[in-house]
Amino acid sequence: MTSVTRNSTGNYTVTIPDRGNSDYIVQLTVLSPTGLQITAQVIAQTNTTFTVQLYGSNIFLYNVDRDWYFTIKDL
């Protein structure tokens, strides 16, 4: 079972079935209907979880909540 937990504004932990190792690629897509430049990145990764950080970067960095999607690709 996969679950997503919102830790704080723009910070989420995704729990996935055990992959046996942390050698997998996470592709992130953010929906941003505003003029903000939103960046999404994985900031931590294990064989059962990864943490995503979303932030706006127009003028200065600040965490934001937006709808986002992920795809996992095995190496």
Coordinates of C-alpha atoms in Angstrom, one line a residue:
M1 CA 0.0 0.0 0.0
T2 CA 1.2 3.5 -0.8
S3 CA 0.4 6.5 1.4
V4 CA 1.3 10.2 1.5
T5 CA 1.7 12.1 4.7
R6 CA 1.8 15.9 4.8
N7 CA 4.6 16.7 7.4
S8 CA 4.3 20.5 7.0
T9 CA 3.7 23.1 4.3
G10 CA 5.3 21.8 1.1
N11 CA 6.8 18.7 2.8
Y12 CA 5.5 15.2 2.3
T13 CA 6.6 11.7 3.1
V14 CA 5.5 8.9 0.7
T15 CA 5.4 5.4 2.0
I16 CA 5.7 2.7 -0.6
P17 CA 6.0 -1.2 -0.6
D18 CA 9.5 -2.3 0.3
R19 CA 11.7 -2.2 -2.8
G20 CA 14.6 -4.0 -1.3
N21 CA 16.9 -1.0 -1.8
S22 CA 16.8 2.7 -2.4
D23 CA 18.1 2.5 -6.0
Y24 CA 15.0 3.8 -7.8
I25 CA 14.1 7.1 -9.6
V26 CA 11.3 9.3 -8.5
Q27 CA 9.8 11.6 -11.1
L28 CA 7.8 14.5 -9.7
T29 CA 5.2 16.7 -11.5
V30 CA 3.7 19.8 -9.9
L31 CA 0.4 21.5 -10.9
S32 CA 0.9 25.2 -10.6
P33 CA -2.0 27.3 -11.9
T34 CA -0.4 30.5 -10.6
G35 CA 2.5 32.4 -12.1
L36 CA 4.8 31.0 -9.4
Q37 CA 7.8 28.9 -10.3
I38 CA 7.3 25.8 -8.2
T39 CA 10.1 23.3 -7.7
A40 CA 9.7 19.8 -6.4
Q41 CA 12.6 17.7 -5.2
V42 CA 13.2 14.5 -3.3
I43 CA 15.2 15.4 -0.2
A44 CA 15.4 11.9 1.4
Q45 CA 14.9 8.4 0.1
T46 CA 14.9 4.8 1.6
N47 CA 13.7 1.5 0.3
T48 CA 10.2 2.2 1.8
T49 CA 9.9 6.0 1.9
F50 CA 10.8 9.2 0.1
T51 CA 10.3 12.8 1.2
V52 CA 9.2 15.5 -1.2
Q53 CA 9.8 19.2 -0.8
L54 CA 7.8 21.8 -2.8
Y55 CA 8.9 25.4 -2.9
G56 CA 8.3 28.6 -4.8
S57 CA 11.4 30.3 -6.2
N58 CA 10.3 33.5 -8.0
I59 CA 12.2 35.9 -5.7
F60 CA 13.0 34.0 -2.6
L61 CA 12.5 30.4 -1.5
Y62 CA 9.4 29.5 0.5
N63 CA 7.5 26.2 1.0
V64 CA 4.2 25.9 -0.8
D65 CA 1.4 23.3 -1.0
R66 CA 0.3 22.3 -4.5
D67 CA -1.1 19.3 -6.2
W68 CA 1.6 17.0 -7.3
Y69 CA 2.2 13.5 -8.8
F70 CA 5.0 11.0 -8.7
T71 CA 6.2 8.1 -10.8
I72 CA 8.7 5.5 -9.6
K73 CA 11.1 4.0 -12.1
D74 CA 13.4 1.1 -11.2
L75 CA 17.1 1.2 -12.2

